[in-house]
mmCIF file of C-alpha atoms in Angstrom:
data_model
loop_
_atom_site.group_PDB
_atom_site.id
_atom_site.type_symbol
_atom_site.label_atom_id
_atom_site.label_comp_id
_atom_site.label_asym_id
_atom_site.label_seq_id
_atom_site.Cartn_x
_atom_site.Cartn_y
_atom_site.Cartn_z
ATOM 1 C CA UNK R 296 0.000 0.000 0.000
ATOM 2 C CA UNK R 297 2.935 2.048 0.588
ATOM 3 C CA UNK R 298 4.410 1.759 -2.432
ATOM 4 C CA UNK R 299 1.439 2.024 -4.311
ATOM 5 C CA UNK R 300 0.973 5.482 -2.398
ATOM 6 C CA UNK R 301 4.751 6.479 -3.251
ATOM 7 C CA UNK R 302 4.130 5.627 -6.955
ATOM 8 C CA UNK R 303 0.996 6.982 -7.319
ATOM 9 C CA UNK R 304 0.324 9.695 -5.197
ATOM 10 C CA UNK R 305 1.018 13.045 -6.892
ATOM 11 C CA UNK R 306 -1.792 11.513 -9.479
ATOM 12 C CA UNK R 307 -4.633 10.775 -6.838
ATOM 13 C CA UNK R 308 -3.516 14.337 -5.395
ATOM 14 C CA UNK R 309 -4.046 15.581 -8.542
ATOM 15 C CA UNK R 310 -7.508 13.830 -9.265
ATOM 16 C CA UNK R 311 -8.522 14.877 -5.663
ATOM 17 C CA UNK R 312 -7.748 18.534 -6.523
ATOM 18 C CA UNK R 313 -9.258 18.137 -10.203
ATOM 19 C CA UNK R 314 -12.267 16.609 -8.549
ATOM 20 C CA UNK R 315 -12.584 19.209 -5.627
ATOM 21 C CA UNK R 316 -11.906 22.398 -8.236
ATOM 22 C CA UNK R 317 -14.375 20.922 -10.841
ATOM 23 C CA UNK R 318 -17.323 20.669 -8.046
ATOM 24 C CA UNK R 319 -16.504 24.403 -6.906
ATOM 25 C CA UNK R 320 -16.731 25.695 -10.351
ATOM 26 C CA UNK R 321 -20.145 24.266 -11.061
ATOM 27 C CA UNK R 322 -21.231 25.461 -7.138
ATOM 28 C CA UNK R 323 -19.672 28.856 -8.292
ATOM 29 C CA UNK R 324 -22.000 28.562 -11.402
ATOM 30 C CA UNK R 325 -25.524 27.636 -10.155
ATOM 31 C CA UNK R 326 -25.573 27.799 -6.425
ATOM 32 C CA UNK R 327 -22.963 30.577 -4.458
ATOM 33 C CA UNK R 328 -24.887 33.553 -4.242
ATOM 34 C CA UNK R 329 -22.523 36.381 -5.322
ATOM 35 C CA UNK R 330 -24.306 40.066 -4.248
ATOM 36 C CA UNK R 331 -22.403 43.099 -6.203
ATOM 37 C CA UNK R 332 -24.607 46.079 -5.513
ATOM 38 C CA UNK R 333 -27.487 46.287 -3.755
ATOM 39 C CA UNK R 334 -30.604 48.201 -5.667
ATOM 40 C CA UNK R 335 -31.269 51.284 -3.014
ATOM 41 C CA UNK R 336 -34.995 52.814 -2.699
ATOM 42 C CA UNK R 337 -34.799 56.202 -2.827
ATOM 43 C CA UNK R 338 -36.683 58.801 -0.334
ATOM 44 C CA UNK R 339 -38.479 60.165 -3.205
ATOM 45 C CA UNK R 340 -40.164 56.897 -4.357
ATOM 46 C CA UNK R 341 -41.083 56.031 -0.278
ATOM 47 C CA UNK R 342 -42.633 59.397 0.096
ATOM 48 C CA UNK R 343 -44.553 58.847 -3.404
ATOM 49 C CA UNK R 344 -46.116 55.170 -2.273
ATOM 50 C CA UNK R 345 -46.831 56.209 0.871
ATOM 51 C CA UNK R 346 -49.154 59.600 -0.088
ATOM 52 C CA UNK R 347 -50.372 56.979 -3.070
ATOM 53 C CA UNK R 348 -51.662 54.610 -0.169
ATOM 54 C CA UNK R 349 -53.246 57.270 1.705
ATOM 55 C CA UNK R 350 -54.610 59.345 -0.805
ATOM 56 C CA UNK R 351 -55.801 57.092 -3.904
ATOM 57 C CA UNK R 352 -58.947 55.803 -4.066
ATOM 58 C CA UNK R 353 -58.634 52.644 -5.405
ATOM 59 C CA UNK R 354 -60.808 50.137 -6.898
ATOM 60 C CA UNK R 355 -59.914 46.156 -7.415
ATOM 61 C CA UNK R 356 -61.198 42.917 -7.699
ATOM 62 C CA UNK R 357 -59.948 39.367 -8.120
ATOM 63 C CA UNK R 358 -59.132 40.762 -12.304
ATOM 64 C CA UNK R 359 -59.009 44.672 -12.218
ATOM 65 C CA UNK R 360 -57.448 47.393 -10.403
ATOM 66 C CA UNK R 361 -58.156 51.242 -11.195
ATOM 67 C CA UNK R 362 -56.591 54.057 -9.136
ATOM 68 C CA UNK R 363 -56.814 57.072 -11.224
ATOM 69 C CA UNK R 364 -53.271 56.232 -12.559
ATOM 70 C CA UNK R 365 -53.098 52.494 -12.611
ATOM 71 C CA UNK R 366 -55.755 50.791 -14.981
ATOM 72 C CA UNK R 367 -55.511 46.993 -14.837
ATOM 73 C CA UNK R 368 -57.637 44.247 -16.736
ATOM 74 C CA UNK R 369 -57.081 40.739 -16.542
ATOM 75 C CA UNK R 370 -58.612 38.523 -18.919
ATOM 76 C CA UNK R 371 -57.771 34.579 -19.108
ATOM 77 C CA UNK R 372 -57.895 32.796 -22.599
ATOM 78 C CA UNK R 373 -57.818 28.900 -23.609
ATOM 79 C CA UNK R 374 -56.194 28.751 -27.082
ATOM 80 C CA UNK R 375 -53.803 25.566 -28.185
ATOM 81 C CA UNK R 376 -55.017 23.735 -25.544
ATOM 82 C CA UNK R 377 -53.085 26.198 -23.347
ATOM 83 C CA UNK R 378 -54.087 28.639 -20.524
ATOM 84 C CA UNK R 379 -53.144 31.878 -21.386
ATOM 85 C CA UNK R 380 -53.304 35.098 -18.828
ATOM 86 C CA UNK R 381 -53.405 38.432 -20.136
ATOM 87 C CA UNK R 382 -52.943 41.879 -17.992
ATOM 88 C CA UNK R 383 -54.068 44.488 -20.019
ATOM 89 C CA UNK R 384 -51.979 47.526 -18.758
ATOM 90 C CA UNK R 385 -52.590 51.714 -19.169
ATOM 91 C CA UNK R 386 -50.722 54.090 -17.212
ATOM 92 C CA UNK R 387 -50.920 57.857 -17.022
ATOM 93 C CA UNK R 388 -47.274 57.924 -16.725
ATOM 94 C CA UNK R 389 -44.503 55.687 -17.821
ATOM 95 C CA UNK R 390 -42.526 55.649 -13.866
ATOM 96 C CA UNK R 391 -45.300 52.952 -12.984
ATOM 97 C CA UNK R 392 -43.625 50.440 -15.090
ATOM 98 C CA UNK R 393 -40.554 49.182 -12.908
ATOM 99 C CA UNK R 394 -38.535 46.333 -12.377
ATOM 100 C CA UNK R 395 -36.271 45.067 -9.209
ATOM 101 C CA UNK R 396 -34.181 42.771 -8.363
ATOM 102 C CA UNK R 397 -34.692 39.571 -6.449
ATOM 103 C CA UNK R 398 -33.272 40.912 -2.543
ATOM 104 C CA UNK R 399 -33.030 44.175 -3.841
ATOM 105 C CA UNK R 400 -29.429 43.352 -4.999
ATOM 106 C CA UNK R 401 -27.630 42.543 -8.003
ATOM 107 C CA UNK R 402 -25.216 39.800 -8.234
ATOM 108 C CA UNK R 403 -24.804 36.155 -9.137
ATOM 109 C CA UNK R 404 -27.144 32.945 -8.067
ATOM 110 C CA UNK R 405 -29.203 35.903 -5.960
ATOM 111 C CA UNK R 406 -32.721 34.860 -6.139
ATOM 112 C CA UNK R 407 -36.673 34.677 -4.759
ATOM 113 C CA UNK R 408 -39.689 34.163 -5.712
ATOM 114 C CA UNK R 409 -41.499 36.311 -8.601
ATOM 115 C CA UNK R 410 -44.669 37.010 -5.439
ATOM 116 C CA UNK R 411 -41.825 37.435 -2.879
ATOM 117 C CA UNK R 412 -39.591 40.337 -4.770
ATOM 118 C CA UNK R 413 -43.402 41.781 -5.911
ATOM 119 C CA UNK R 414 -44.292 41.768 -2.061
ATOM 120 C CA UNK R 415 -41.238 43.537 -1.150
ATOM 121 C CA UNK R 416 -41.788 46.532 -4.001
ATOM 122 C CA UNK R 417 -45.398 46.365 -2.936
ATOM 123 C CA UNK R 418 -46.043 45.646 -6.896
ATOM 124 C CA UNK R 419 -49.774 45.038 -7.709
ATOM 125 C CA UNK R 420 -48.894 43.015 -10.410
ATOM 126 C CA UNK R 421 -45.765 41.711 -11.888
ATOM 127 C CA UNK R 422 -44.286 39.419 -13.799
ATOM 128 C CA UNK R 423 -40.847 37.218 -13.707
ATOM 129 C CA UNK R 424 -38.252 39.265 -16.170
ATOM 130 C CA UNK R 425 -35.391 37.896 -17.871
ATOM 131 C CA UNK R 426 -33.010 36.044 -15.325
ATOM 132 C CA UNK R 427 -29.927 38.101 -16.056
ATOM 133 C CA UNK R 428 -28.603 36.256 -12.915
ATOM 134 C CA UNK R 429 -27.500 32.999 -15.241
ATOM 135 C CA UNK R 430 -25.880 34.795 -17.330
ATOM 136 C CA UNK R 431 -22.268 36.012 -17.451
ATOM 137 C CA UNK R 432 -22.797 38.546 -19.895
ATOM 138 C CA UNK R 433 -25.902 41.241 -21.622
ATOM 139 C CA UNK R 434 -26.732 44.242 -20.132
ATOM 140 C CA UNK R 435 -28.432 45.142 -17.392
ATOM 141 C CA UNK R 436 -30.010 48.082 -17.032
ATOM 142 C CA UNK R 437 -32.787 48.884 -14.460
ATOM 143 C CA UNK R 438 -34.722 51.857 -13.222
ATOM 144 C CA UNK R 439 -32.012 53.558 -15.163
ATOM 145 C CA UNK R 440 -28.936 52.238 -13.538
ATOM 146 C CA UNK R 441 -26.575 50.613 -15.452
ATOM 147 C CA UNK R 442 -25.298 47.219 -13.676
ATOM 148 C CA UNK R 443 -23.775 45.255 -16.682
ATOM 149 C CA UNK R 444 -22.339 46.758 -19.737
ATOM 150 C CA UNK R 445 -20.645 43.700 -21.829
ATOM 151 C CA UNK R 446 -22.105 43.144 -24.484
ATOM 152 C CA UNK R 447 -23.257 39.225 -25.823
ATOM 153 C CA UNK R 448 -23.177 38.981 -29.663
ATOM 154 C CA UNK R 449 -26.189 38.105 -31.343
ATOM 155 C CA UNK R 450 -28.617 39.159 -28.036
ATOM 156 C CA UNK R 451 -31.737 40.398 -29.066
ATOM 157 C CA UNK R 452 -32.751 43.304 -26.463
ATOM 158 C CA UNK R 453 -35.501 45.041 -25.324
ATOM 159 C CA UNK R 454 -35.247 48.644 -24.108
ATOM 160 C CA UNK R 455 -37.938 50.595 -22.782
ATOM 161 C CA UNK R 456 -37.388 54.369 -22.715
ATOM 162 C CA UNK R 457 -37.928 56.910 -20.185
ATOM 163 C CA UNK R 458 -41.691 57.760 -22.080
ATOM 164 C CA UNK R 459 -42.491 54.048 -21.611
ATOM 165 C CA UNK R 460 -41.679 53.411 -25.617
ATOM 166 C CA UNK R 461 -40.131 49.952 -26.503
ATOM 167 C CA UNK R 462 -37.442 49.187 -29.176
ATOM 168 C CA UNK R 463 -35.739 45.922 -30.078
ATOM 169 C CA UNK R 464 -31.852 46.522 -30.077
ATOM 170 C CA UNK R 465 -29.050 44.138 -30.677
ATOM 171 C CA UNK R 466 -26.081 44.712 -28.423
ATOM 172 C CA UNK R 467 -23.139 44.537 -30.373
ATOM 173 C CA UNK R 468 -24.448 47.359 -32.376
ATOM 174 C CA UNK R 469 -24.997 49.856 -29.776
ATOM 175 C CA UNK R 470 -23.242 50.349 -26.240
ATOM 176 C CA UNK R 471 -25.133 50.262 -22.873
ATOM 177 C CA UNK R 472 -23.802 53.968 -22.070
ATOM 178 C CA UNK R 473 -25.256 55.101 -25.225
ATOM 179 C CA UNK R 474 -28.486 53.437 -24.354
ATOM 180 C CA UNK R 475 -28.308 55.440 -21.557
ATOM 181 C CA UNK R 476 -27.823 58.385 -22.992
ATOM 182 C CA UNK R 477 -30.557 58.149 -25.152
ATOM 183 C CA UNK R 478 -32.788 57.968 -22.486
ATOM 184 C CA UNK R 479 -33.193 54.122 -21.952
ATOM 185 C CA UNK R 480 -34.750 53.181 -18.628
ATOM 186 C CA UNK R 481 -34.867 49.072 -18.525
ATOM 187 C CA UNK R 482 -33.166 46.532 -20.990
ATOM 188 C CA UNK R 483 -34.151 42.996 -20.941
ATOM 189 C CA UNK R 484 -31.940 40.470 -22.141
ATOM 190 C CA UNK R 485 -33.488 37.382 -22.934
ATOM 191 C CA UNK R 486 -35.357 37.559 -26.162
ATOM 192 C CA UNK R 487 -35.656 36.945 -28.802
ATOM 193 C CA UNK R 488 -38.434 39.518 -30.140
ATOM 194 C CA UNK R 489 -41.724 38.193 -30.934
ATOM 195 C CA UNK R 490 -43.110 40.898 -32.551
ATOM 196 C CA UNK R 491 -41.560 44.417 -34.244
ATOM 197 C CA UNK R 492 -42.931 47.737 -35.874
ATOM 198 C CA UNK R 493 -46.579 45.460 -35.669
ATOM 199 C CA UNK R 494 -44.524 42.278 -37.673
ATOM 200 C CA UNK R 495 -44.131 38.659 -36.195
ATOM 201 C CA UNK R 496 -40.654 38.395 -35.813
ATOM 202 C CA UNK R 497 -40.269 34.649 -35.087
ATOM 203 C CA UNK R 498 -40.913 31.810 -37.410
ATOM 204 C CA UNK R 499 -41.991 27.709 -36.164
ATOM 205 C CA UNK R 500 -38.451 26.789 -35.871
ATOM 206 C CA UNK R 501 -37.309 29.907 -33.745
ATOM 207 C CA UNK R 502 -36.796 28.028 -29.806
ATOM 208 C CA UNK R 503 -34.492 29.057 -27.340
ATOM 209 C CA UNK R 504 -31.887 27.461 -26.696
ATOM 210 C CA UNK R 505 -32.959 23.811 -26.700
ATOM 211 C CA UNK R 506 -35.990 23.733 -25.267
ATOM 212 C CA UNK R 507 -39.025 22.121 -26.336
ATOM 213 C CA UNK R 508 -41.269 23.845 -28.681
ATOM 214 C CA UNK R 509 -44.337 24.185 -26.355
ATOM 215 C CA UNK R 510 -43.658 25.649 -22.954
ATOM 216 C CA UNK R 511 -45.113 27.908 -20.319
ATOM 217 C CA UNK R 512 -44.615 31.629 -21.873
ATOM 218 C CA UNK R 513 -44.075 34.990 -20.074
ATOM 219 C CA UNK R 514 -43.765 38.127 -22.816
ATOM 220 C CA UNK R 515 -44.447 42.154 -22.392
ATOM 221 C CA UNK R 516 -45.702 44.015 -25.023
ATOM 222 C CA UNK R 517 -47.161 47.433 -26.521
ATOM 223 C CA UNK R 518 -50.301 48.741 -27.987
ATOM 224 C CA UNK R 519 -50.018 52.526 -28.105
ATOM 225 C CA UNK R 520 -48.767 54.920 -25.585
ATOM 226 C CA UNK R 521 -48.526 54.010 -22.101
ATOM 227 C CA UNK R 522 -50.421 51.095 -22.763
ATOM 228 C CA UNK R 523 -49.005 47.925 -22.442
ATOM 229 C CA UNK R 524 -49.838 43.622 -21.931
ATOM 230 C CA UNK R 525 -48.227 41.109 -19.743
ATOM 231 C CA UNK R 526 -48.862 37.644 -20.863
ATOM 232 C CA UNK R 527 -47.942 34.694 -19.272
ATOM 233 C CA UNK R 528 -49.135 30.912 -20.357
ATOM 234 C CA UNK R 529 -49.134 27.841 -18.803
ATOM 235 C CA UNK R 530 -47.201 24.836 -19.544
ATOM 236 C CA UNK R 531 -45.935 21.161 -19.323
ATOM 237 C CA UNK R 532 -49.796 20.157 -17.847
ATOM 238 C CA UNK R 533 -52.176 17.845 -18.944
ATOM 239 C CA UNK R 534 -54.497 20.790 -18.698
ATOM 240 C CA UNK R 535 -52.067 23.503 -20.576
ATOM 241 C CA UNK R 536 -49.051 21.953 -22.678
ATOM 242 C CA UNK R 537 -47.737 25.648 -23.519
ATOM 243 C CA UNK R 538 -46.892 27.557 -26.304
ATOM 244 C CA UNK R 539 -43.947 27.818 -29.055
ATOM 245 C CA UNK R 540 -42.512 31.073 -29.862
ATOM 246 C CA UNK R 541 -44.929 31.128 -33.044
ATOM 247 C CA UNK R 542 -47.968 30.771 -31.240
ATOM 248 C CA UNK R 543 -46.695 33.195 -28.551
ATOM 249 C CA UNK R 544 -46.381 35.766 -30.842
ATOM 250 C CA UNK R 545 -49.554 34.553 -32.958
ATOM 251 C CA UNK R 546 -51.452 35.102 -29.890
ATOM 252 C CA UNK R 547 -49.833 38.393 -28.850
ATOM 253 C CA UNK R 548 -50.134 39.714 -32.444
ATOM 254 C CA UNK R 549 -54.060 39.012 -31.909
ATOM 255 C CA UNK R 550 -54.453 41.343 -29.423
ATOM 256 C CA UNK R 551 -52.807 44.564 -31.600
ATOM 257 C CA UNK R 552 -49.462 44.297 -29.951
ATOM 258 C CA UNK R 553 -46.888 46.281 -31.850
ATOM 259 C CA UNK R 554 -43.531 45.386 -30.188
ATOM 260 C CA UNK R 555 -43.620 41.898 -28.191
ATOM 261 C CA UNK R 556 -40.768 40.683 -26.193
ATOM 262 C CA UNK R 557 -40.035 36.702 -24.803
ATOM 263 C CA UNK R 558 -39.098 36.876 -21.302
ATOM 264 C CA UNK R 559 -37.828 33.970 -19.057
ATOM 265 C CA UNK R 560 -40.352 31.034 -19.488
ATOM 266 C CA UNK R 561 -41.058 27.462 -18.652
ATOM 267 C CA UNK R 562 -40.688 27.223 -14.920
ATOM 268 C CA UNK R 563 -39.905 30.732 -14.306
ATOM 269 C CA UNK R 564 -43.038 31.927 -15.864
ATOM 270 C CA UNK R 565 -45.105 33.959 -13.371
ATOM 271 C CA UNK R 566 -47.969 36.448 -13.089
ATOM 272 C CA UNK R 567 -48.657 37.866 -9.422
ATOM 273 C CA UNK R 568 -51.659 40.561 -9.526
ATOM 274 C CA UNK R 569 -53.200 41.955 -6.538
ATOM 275 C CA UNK R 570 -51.361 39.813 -3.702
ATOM 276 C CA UNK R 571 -52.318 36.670 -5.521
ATOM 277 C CA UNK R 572 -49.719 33.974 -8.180
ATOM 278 C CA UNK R 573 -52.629 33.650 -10.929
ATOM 279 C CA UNK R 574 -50.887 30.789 -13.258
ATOM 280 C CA UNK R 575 -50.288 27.251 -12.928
ATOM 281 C CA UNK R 576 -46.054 27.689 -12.276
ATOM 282 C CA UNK R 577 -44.266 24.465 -12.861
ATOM 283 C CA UNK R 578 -40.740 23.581 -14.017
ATOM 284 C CA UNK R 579 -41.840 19.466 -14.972
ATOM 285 C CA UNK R 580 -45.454 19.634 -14.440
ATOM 286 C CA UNK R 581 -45.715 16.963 -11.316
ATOM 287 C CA UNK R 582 -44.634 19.717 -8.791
ATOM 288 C CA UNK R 583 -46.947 22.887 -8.658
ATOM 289 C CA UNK R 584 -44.777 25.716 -7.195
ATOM 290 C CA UNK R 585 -42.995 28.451 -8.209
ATOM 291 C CA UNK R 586 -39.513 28.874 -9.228
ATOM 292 C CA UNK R 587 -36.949 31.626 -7.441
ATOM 293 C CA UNK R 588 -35.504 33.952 -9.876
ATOM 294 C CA UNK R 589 -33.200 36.935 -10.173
ATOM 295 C CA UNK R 590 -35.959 39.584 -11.305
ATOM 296 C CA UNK R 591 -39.186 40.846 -12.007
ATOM 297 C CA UNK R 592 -41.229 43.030 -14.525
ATOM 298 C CA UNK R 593 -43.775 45.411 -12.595
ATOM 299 C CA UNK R 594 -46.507 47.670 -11.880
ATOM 300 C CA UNK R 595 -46.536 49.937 -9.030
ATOM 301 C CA UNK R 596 -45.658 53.064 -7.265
#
C-alpha cells in the first residue's frame, strides 16, 4: 500500500484537486450567491407610495385594479389547448412600469420568488423578467442604472425608454452607455423579439436554446402609448401543454401588440396581480410551485 501510495500519489492528489476544483466551479456557477450592488430605494419613491396609499382611491377585484393612474384588466384565454393570462396595462405615466431585483441586490445565483420580490416593491402586479442572474454577460439596465455593460453577440434586447416606448436593439451594435444616454430606462436580455414595428418576428423553428417547442410563456408588449400587456401561459400540464414562440407571438399579435418581447419562461413563468400567483407555475409539471428567480417586470408606485 505504501508503495502504491509512493508511486501513485502526486496523481490521486491531482484527481482529488481536479475533482474538488471541478465541483466548486459548477457550485460557483448555479448555487454561491454572489451580491455586487445592492438596488437602493430612494426617499423620493417612499414618500410617493406612501401619499399613493393614503390618498388614492382605489378600486380592485380578483381581475381589475383602477386608481386614477393604474388601470388593470385581466382577462384569461384557452387557445392551443393552453391557458393563457393576459394583464391588459394603461398608465398615465410611464414611472409605474418598474422592475427590481430579487433581494433588492444585483449579483450572481441571488434569487426569490417572482410574489416574494413583488411583495417587497409592494407591486400590484408583476411578472418574472429575464433572469440576467444565469448569465455572465448582456446588459443590465434597471430603473435607469446601469449594472452590466458587456455586451453578448447576437442578443436580441428590449429597451424601454424613459416615455415608456419599446425598441428591439441588438447589443453589439450599440453600447449600454449610449443606451443610456438616449434615455433608456430598462433593458431585458433574454429575447428573442416576438413581434416588431406590428410584424411577427419569429418563425416555427425559432426556440431558445434547446428547449421544447411548447412551454409555459411569459412576454411584455405594446399597444399605443402608455399602454401595455403582460402575458404569461401555462405549460408542461395535462391541462395547458404551452406555447412555441410562433404561437406566442400569434397570440400576442391578436391582441394589436406592436412590439412583443419573450421573457424567461417554462418554470420561471409567473404572473402575481393583486397579492395573488394567478398561473399554474411548474418547471416538470408533477410539482406545482414556483420557481426563485433573479428579477421581475412590474406595476406599481
Amino acid at each position: 500500500m505504501f508503495r502504491y501510495l509512493k508511486v501513485h500519489g502526486i496523481g490521486l492528489l491531482y484527481g482529488v484537486l481536479l475533482t474538488g476544483f471541478t465541483v466548486y466551479l459548477l457550485m460557483d456557477t448555479f448555487f454561491i450567491s454572489k451580491v455586487y450592488r445592492v438596488a437602493e430605494e430612494t426617499e423620493e419613491q417612499n414618500i410617493v407610495l406612501e401619499n399613493n396609499q393614503e390618498e388614492t382611491m382605489v378600486k380592485t377585484s380578483e381581475t381589475s385594479y383602477e386608481d386614477g393612474e393604474i388601470s388593470i384588466t385581466l382577462t384569461e384565454y384557452r387557445e392551443e389547448d393552453t391557458s393563457i393570462y393576459v394583464a391588459d396595462i394603461v398608465l398615465s405615466s410611464p414611472e409605474y412600469l418598474k422592475t427590481a431585483f430579487a433581494q433588492n441586490s444585483y449579483g450572481k445565483n441571488v434569487t426569490e420568488k417572482t410574489s416574494e420580490i413583488s411583495e417587497g416593491v409592494n407591486a400590484i402586479l408583476a411578472i418574472n423578467g429575464d433572469y440576467y442572474g444565469a448569465q455572465e454577460k448582456g446588459y443590465v439596465l434597471r430603473n435607469g442604472t446601469l449594472y452590466r455593460s458587456e455586451a453578448e453577440e447576437g442578443q436580441e434586447d428590449l429597451v424601454i425608454y424613459e416615455d415608456g416606448s419599446f425598441e428591439i436593439i441588438l447589443e453589439e451594435t450599440i453600447t449600454a452607455e449610449e443606451l443610456l444616454e438616449q434615455g433608456a430606462q430598462e433593458l431585458l436580455s433574454f429575447g428573442p423579439a416576438l413581434i416588431e414595428n406590428g410584424t411577427i418576428a419569429v418563425t416555427e423553428e425559432d426556440e431558445v436554446g434547446k428547449a421544447m417547442a411548447s412551454n409555459p410563456r411569459t412576454a411584455i408588449g405594446i399597444l399605443d402609448d402608455l399602454h401595455y400587456v403582460f402575458v404569461v401561459s401555462d405549460g408542461r400540464t395535462e391541462e395547458s401543454k404551452g406555447l412555441s414562440l410562433l404561437e406566442l407571438a400569434e397570440f400576442m399579435d391578436g391582441l394589436g401588440v406592436k412590439t412583443a418581447y419573450n421573457l424567461d419562461g417554462g418554470g420561471s413563468s409567473t404572473m402575481y396581480f393583486n397579492d395573488e400567483v394567478i398561473n399554474t407555475t411548474t418547471t416538470n409539471g408533477r410539482s406545482i410551485k414556483e420557481r426563485s428567480v433573479s428579477d421581475i417586470v412590474y406595476i406599481g408606485y
